[in-house]
Each structure stands twice: as structure tokens, then as C-alpha cells.
Amino acid sequence: MKRIEAINDFVIKFANVNGSGSASANELFAKAVMRMGVPVSPRNIFPSNIQGMPTWYEARVCEKGYHGRRGGVDMMVAMNPQTWDADVAEVETGGYLFYDSTRPLPASKFRDDVHTIGVPLTDIANAAYSEPRQRQLFKNIIYVGALSVLLDVEAQVFETLFAEQYKGKERLLESNVQALHLGRNYVKEHLQAPLGIRVQRADNVGDQIFTDGNSAAGLGLVYGGATVAAWYPITPSTSVPEAFQKYCSKFRVDPATGQHKFAIVQAEDELASIGMVVGAGWNGARAFTATSGPGVSLMTEFIGLAYFAEIPVTIINVQRGGPSTGMPTRTQQSDLLSCAYASHGDTKHVLLFPQDPHECFTHSAAALDLAERLQTPIFVMSDLDIGMNQRLCKPFVWDDAQAYDRGKIMTAEELEAGKPFGRYRDVDGDGIPWRTLPGTHPSKGAFFTRGTSRNPQAMYSEAGPDYIYNMERLLRKFITAATLVPQPVFRPAQQPTRLGVIYYGSTSPAMREALDVLERNGVYVDAMRLCAFPFPDSVSEFIAAHDKVFVAEQNRDGQMRTLLINELEINPAKLVRVLHYDGTPITARFIIRTIHDSVAKELV
Amino acid sequence: MTFIAKPRLHHPTLHTNQVGYTRRDYEGRISTLCAGCGHDSISAAIIQACWDLNIEPHRVAKLSGIGCSSKTPDYFLGASHGFNTVHGRMPSVLTGANLANRELLYLGVSGDGDSASIGLGQFANAMRRGVRMAYIVENNGVYGLTKGQFSATADRGSKSKKGVVNSESPVDLVGIALQLGATYVARSFSGDKAQLVPLIKGAMEHGGAAFIDVISPCVTFNNHSGSTKSYDYVRQHNEAVSRIDFMEPGQEITTDYPPGALVEVEQHDGSLLRLRKLHTDYDPTDRYAAMSYMQTHAALGEILTGLLYIDPLATDLHTALNTTAQPLNTLNAAQLNPGQKALDKINAALR
Ligand SMILES: Cc1ncc(C[n+]2csc(CCOP(=O)(O)OP(=O)(O)O)c2C)c(N)n1
Ligand code: SF4
């Protein structure tokens, strides 16, 4: 029988039962591979349910460092009887099926074209442990141990990881090491190892860190100086405020007084959470909320107020499958239009598109600066794929000399010195007016903030010219925004080409891989990764310079394409959709196939 | 509606308070509400209270939702920052503002539609959160700004201007505030300045969530039984020119009555409000007694007015969150940012 042979390049998938404690064992496995110097990108696949239901953990081991989902499974660790049939069916021909052989299964449950590896995990665990919970938890470590021999991962690496994890808890350390070796010894004694797929020490991880986007965003918000957070629980954004809370407790508690340099409120709903952020932003604190699609829907009235009344607001939107409750635990990039134009009337909002945890950190911190600089809502458009999965990325850096950009805030001294103040006057020509904070000065600079139309002095006015002045100024401000947001990243093809591709956010790692493969196959494509909306001129120039531009994204309707057409007045025929939206992260295979098909069609 | 512009210059002989301000300094822009609207009387009471308390106007942040009542912050404390937010969601905005700067005084103004219908959730949660503020609901039982629909505080059986009978039970905001943990709960009447001003002063000085429900008659939408004729007449004759409604000026309703007494106040529509002022020996520090006392009198068709409940030692959300004394909006990067050194450690832990 054919067997898949691959060193440092395979996909292993763990099928587990939710609540069985498998998550930490699977993460342990991924970390061990990484400590072998081999890049790994794992993904949690969890339907929207809790205890007892199926979950999967798919880890791609890839020496070249492609973090996108590859597609296909080379080895299935089938630990969930409920999903057995589907799991077995997913394995590539010549691949491997690892299972708990304690109870015999009929031959019909297996495949002829897949190598079956049985380890009596339950027997081993039951023989070694008496408590049911221990039996369950250590069974997970036992399978990790067994896999380590099958895939040739060094025992020492695990032992070091355990030592770090259970520092000061010697009993736990010992028992974990023991469980690991129970698995290792069984394989050494009874099975042939290593398999055709295996891990070999390499040096391709470097100084990269392994973290998830939501933790990184929470940390970025601490570094960016957010002091007020208001939020309402929703998957997959909840871990953003949780991370913020964790890092604030660590870094923002005054050691002398025990007092907090932050305020976090779990609001009663999204209406209240954005309302609190609006109030805090109005009053000069850096404030944020984190949510997902349904939350954004509820927030839109307030987002319109913040846009029109010009109040700094930061919203971390960790996108999931919509519309409505859609697929709450699956990933998509389908909130683009609802965020770009959130609320009634003519509105336009700044969107940032982080591509990995590193950028979740930088963009979240930058969003707070931009919000104050531009006095407007800023959306960080993360998604479940980047937000909830750990990924290797560049380490976090911060320039300690950097102060926060508080934007145009007029001080009491400036007012006292006679600097003229008109809340909605465009004195600098960039569309951004000056503001004062409540309580600044006893007699100067106070104004009334409202969602109704007003004149440049902030006085209520329904006069047409006042309204137009304001709306035009807001547009001017949006043009200024295009110069302040992170700029697109251009990757030229190795040969001149009339083909281009535009992509953004979590599509990036799959795109990087796809472009390499296409290039190897002689298909040359210039690529532009969008980092923000509004689009700077370089985006129109890029599109103008190509005959055909693919727009790759993870939604049904090609929302980025729509945004490009709408904002840049581009001939729609020029922009070709590459759309993946089944809730799983887009793969390089999918991008390659779609672009290939399109190019091939052109040739016939 | 007053059409005379207020003179800008202060008369040199105008009396100043201890912080050097005249009463005029506590006024705002000219009201655009209907003449005789109870809400204007409440604005006057707020002006009086802040002047008496020697509050520097710019130390007050005044926030409101949407409605006639919510427009009023423009009409007092002209030197304060104001924020007319969205319908029913003032409490959250005020909460955020308060978190950003604990040093200002927060005055929330809302209507009964604003707080008891669309904003009931925010009202209730602000009360239980203990946000330090004076929250005033200008309660007229109708939606004024959208022209006379029932609000959730309208009594069952009452009739709208269009003749519809209200079949729903009223929301009692005072009862909710008491139940959810507000630490200062009062009810008053817009026309009873002698009672209202001290209640507002108490709320402004209170250390936690203070709530005052102020019954505030709407001249325009509860004056139908006596004056519809002229109203309709004018509107019919006005139609050719424009569709703007004509608001017939009304007379502000005022009252003054001693503690413990019951007074019947005739509304613009001829209906009677039966107000009973709490007796001087009423103990307002017992939350449960206050709830039962209030309900007992409600069953008699009486509306209790006065300070129903106070926790003199109340603390606020900042105390609960243990936030620094220094306002959060003044903290800079040096105070907030852990720096690269801390990042190095975090990076190391993530490898
Ligand atoms: C989301 C939303 N829905 C509806 C409205 C329309 N609206 C404006 S004011 C108002 C009612 C105001 O009533 P109330 O709060 O009792 O204040 P009053 O005018 O009686 O003082 C309504 C329904 C709105 N502004 N926003
Ligand atoms: S409509 Fe009623 S509530 Fe509104 S201003 Fe006129 S009298 Fe006051």
C-alpha cells in the first residue's frame, strides 16, 4: 500500500470530544513540533456547542512556514466515536489513522487505503490510574506520547515543556512525564516507528512567537493606552477583553495603592457597551469594545452618532460566519460592508485588516491613536481564524519613545491664550476639527455634542449650507484618514505580468503560499495586501496597472470587491472574485485552483 | 417659547455666589420647548440648585437621550459640556464619561419614553451599577417630541390626545430604582420648586447613583379636553401654508404644599394628580420600607413625593472597580505603557 512520505510537511487532525481535556494535550503536541524548530499552524474547529460534542484540532506542520490551512488530512487521531466515519473518510489515500484500540472495531470501520495504528489508550490509562478524571486527562497525554514516537518528536522536548508548565508543581510534572512515557513505551514495544510522515529538527522558527490574535489584540490595547473597556460576551471576540483584563491586572495596578489604571465593564448588551465607549471617548479616555457581527448590528446607531458627532471609538470586530447567528464558531470576512458603512445616512468608517496575531497587536494599538487623531470610530477587522487560533508570528515590539497621539485637543492654556475654538471648523484643511474635553476651562471651549446637524460652532442648525459644510468636511477627513492608516503591502511577481491579486486579513498566509506555487507553475501575479480602508491612491494605481485583478476573500458576495468598485469607481469586469465562505479558513489549494481555472479559461 | 434674546452682558450689580458666578452664568440657551412645559421648570430648578451649591458650571457634564426633556441640557449651564446622545441610551454614555473622568459632576436628563421604554434596560443597569450621577427623568406620561403617543409610564385607562385608551400597566421608575439598588431615590413635581430644588441638590451631592422622577406636565399633549377646539382650528387654517403644528401656549402648573399633606393638582387636560408629600418624620434610610410605603400609597391613587430613600454612605462604580483617584483620561503613555522590557518577557513566554 502506498504511504504518504513527508518530513516536516503534513497535516494532522485530532478529533476529540469537547470537555475531555484534549485541548491542552493537542496544544502540547503543536508546541513540541515548534520546539523542534519546525513551524506549525493549528486551528481549532469547534461547532457552536459545549460539553460532550465534537471538536477538532487541525495542525499543519510546514517547514517552509506556510501558516494557511492546507486542506486534506495526512493523519487523523480519531478519538471521538461519534464522528468516526466522517473522520476516517477525511484521511488522504496513503495517510494514517490513529485510534484507541482498547475495544475492537469491525473491519468495515476502516479503510484499505489508509494505514491504521491502534494503541489501547484506555487500557493503558486504566491500568495506570484509578481516578476517572485522571484516566481521562492522562489518556490524552498518553496519545501525545505515542504520537511523539510515531512522528519522531524528541521526548526531551516534551519534558522541557512540562517542566516550564509545572514549575513548582513537582507532582504534576512527574505524572505528566510518566503518562508521556506510557504512550512512548507502548509504541516502541509494539509498533513500527517512525511513520512516513515525521518531524525532523530544523531551524525555521527563529525568534517567532506563538500566540492567538485575540490575546495579541488585548495586549495591543494595553500598549496603545486603552483605559476603558466595555463589552458583552460573544464568540469569537470574548477573549479580547479577557486578555485585556489579564494584562491590565498585571501591568496597570498601582503597586503602592493597589488601584487600577483601567476600568472594565461587562455591559448589559452591545448597545450599552458601545455607549460607554462613546461616553469615555467623548470625555477623553481611550476606550474600546470587542464584538462580532451581531454585536456590530446592535451598535450601528451609536456608531453613526460617533461618526457624526466625531468621537473617538475603537471596535475590535472578530468576524464570524453570518448573517444573523450564521455560523458562530466558523470564520468569515463578511462584515466588511456592514462596518464600512455602519449606521443610517451617509457614513464611512475606517477599517484596519490585521493579517496575523502580530498585526492584531499593532493594529489594535494603532486604532486607539487613529481614533483620537481622526475623532471617529475605527474598526479592527479581525476574524475567528486569526483571533482564536495560535499562529507563529513576528515578536511584539514597542518603541518606548513613542507617545500617544491624542489628536487635536485644545487645552485650557491654549483657550486662555485666545486660540479661537469652533468645534466643527476645519481650521487645518484636513477635515479634522479641534475638540475640547469636558471641564477644560471655566468660560471657554464648552460646546454641546449632538447627533443632529449643527453649524461649525456646534450650534444646532438645519441650514443646508451648514449641513453640507459638515458632510463635506467629514469626507475630507476620510481622505486624510487614507494617509494615516497602515498602507497596502505590494509584492511584485518575479516577472512582469498583467495579472494582479488583492487580498487582506486572514487570507494572507494562504495567499503567500498560493503565490509561490503559482509562480513555480509559471503563473505570475502581482499581489497587493490591503491593510486598511479608506484606500490610498496606490490601490487604484495597482488596479489600473493590471488587466485583471483577482480579489480573494472569505465571504459570499465579494464585499471587498464591492467596496473597491464603489469607492474607486472601477470597472467591475476587471475585478475577479475568488470567494471562499464555507466557514473554514481559505486554503492555498482553493486560491490556486480558482486563479488557475480563470487563467486557463482565458487561454482557450 | 421665549423669543427675546437674552442679554449677553451681566449687570454689574448681579449677585454672585461663593465661587464668583451669577445666576445668569448657570443659564443656557433659550428654550425651544412649548411655553408652560414642565420641563422648563425643571431646568430652572437645576439652575437654582447648581447656583446654591456653588458648583462651577464647567465642572458639570450634562448628558441626555432624545426627546423634549432630553433637549433641556442645552437650556441650562451654558458653560458646561453637554451631550445629546441617542434615544434611551444616555445612561451608558454617561457611565463611560464618568469612568473617563471621575472628577466631574454628572447630570443625566431623560424622558419617560427615553428611560421607561426604549431605554429601560440602560436605566435599570445604570442604577444597579451605582454610577455616580444625578439622573433626572422628566416624566410626562407621553412622548412629547413625537407628538403625544403613550409612554410606558402612562396610567392604564388614561386617554391619549387622539382618544386612544391606554390598556397597559405603567412602569414605575422609582420602584425599579429602589429595587435595583439606586442609593438616592426621589420623586417630585416640576411645579413644586420648593421641594424640587433641594432634591436636586441632594442628588448632585450624593456619592452614588441618584435618581429623581419628576412629574412634568406636557402642555401640548395633555391639554386636549379643554382646548382642542382652538388647536384644531388653527391647524386647519394653517395647513395651506405648511404642515407645522401649532403649539398653543399653556400656563406652567405650579404647586406648593406642606410635608405630609395631600394635594390635588389639575393637569392641562383637566385630570387630577394626587401628590402626597412625605412627612418630615419619614425615615428615608430603609429601602424596603420605602418600597412598601410607596406601593401602599400608589394603591390609594396617590403619588408620594419627596426623598424616598437614601444611603448616606453610598459608594460608586469607581469604588467597585478600584480605579485610581487620578482621572483615567489624564494618564499618559509613561503611566499606562509597560514598555518593551515587559514585551520581551511576554515574547519569551510565547516561544
Ligand atoms: C431609535 C429611535 N427611535 C425613535 C426615535 C423617535 N423619538 C424621538 S423622541 C421620542 C420620545 C420622547 O419621549 P420622552 O422621552 O418621554 O420625552 P418627552 O419628549 O416627552 O420629553 C421618540 C420616540 C428616536 N429618536 N430614535
Ligand atoms: S410637547 Fe410637551 S413635553 Fe414637549 S415641549 Fe411641548 S409641552 Fe413640553
XYZ file of N, CA, C and O and ligand atoms in Angstrom, chain A residues 301, chain B residues 39 66-70 86-87 89 110-115 118 138 140-146 149 151, ligand 1:
134
model
N -26.425 52.303 15.544
C -26.952 53.648 15.784
C -25.892 54.512 16.481
O -25.661 55.666 16.120
N -40.957 70.817 31.729
C -39.509 70.603 31.622
C -38.722 71.887 31.863
O -37.621 71.851 32.429
N -32.895 61.398 23.850
C -33.614 62.137 22.812
C -35.057 62.318 23.277
O -35.669 61.380 23.791
N -35.573 63.490 23.069
C -36.941 63.805 23.478
C -36.962 65.274 23.857
O -35.912 65.916 23.917
N -38.161 65.812 24.124
C -38.228 67.215 24.560
C -37.393 67.379 25.814
O -36.591 68.308 25.944
N -37.583 66.460 26.749
C -36.842 66.530 28.006
C -35.341 66.485 27.754
O -34.581 67.219 28.376
N -34.935 65.634 26.836
C -33.509 65.473 26.581
C -32.897 66.688 25.886
O -31.677 66.830 25.837
N -28.306 59.281 22.027
C -29.360 58.668 21.205
C -30.527 58.295 22.116
O -30.389 58.289 23.343
N -31.636 57.965 21.525
C -32.873 57.753 22.284
C -32.733 56.583 23.269
O -32.506 55.450 22.856
N -30.439 55.836 25.412
C -29.134 55.230 25.731
C -28.182 56.209 26.419
O -26.975 56.004 26.432
N -33.427 62.810 31.211
C -34.097 61.875 30.321
C -35.600 62.076 30.393
O -36.094 62.795 31.266
N -36.297 61.440 29.467
C -37.755 61.492 29.495
C -38.302 60.134 29.889
O -37.554 59.170 30.021
N -39.594 60.073 30.054
C -40.188 58.797 30.451
C -40.208 57.826 29.274
O -40.075 56.620 29.452
N -40.343 58.357 28.065
C -40.233 57.481 26.892
C -38.802 56.994 26.801
O -38.526 55.796 26.655
N -37.891 57.914 26.934
C -36.460 57.647 26.860
C -36.021 56.588 27.879
O -35.307 55.649 27.535
N -36.473 56.737 29.117
C -35.975 55.854 30.181
C -36.856 54.648 30.469
O -36.374 53.639 30.950
N -37.709 52.571 25.448
C -36.523 52.149 24.693
C -35.289 52.011 25.594
O -34.435 51.176 25.371
N -37.788 63.491 33.391
C -38.851 64.482 33.293
C -40.058 63.736 32.743
O -40.186 63.510 31.546
N -43.691 62.913 31.806
C -44.981 63.499 31.444
C -45.993 62.472 30.948
O -47.073 62.815 30.489
N -45.617 61.204 30.975
C -46.566 60.156 30.595
C -46.822 60.063 29.098
O -47.578 59.199 28.655
N -46.200 60.940 28.323
C -46.387 60.876 26.868
C -45.035 61.050 26.175
O -44.056 61.460 26.783
N -45.059 60.748 24.909
C -43.921 61.099 24.063
C -44.198 62.501 23.557
O -45.106 62.703 22.758
N -43.434 63.452 24.049
C -43.664 64.822 23.619
C -43.155 65.065 22.212
O -43.908 65.465 21.312
N -41.897 64.763 22.002
C -41.272 65.142 20.734
C -41.902 64.462 19.519
O -41.934 65.018 18.436
N -42.422 63.246 19.716
C -43.067 62.581 18.578
C -44.585 62.750 18.623
O -45.319 62.023 17.983
N -47.837 60.148 21.720
C -48.126 58.729 21.957
C -47.965 58.442 23.451
O -47.289 59.173 24.166
N -46.450 56.961 26.731
C -45.163 56.397 27.136
C -45.463 55.257 28.093
O -46.613 55.056 28.491
C -34.100 54.885 17.875
C -35.118 55.955 17.926
N -36.417 55.633 17.880
C -37.353 56.603 17.896
C -36.992 57.910 17.972
C -38.050 58.974 17.925
N -38.235 59.652 19.217
C -37.662 60.841 19.457
S -38.084 61.478 20.961
C -39.097 60.192 21.270
C -39.900 60.127 22.547
C -39.546 61.087 23.560
O -40.362 60.911 24.643
P -39.898 61.177 26.123
O -38.585 60.516 26.365
O -40.996 60.812 27.033
O -39.576 62.717 26.174
P -40.564 63.971 26.055
O -40.442 64.394 24.622
O -41.927 63.525 26.407
O -39.986 64.938 26.988
C -39.081 59.268 20.234
C -39.863 58.030 20.215
C -35.621 58.214 18.001
N -35.173 59.456 18.074
N -34.736 57.226 17.992
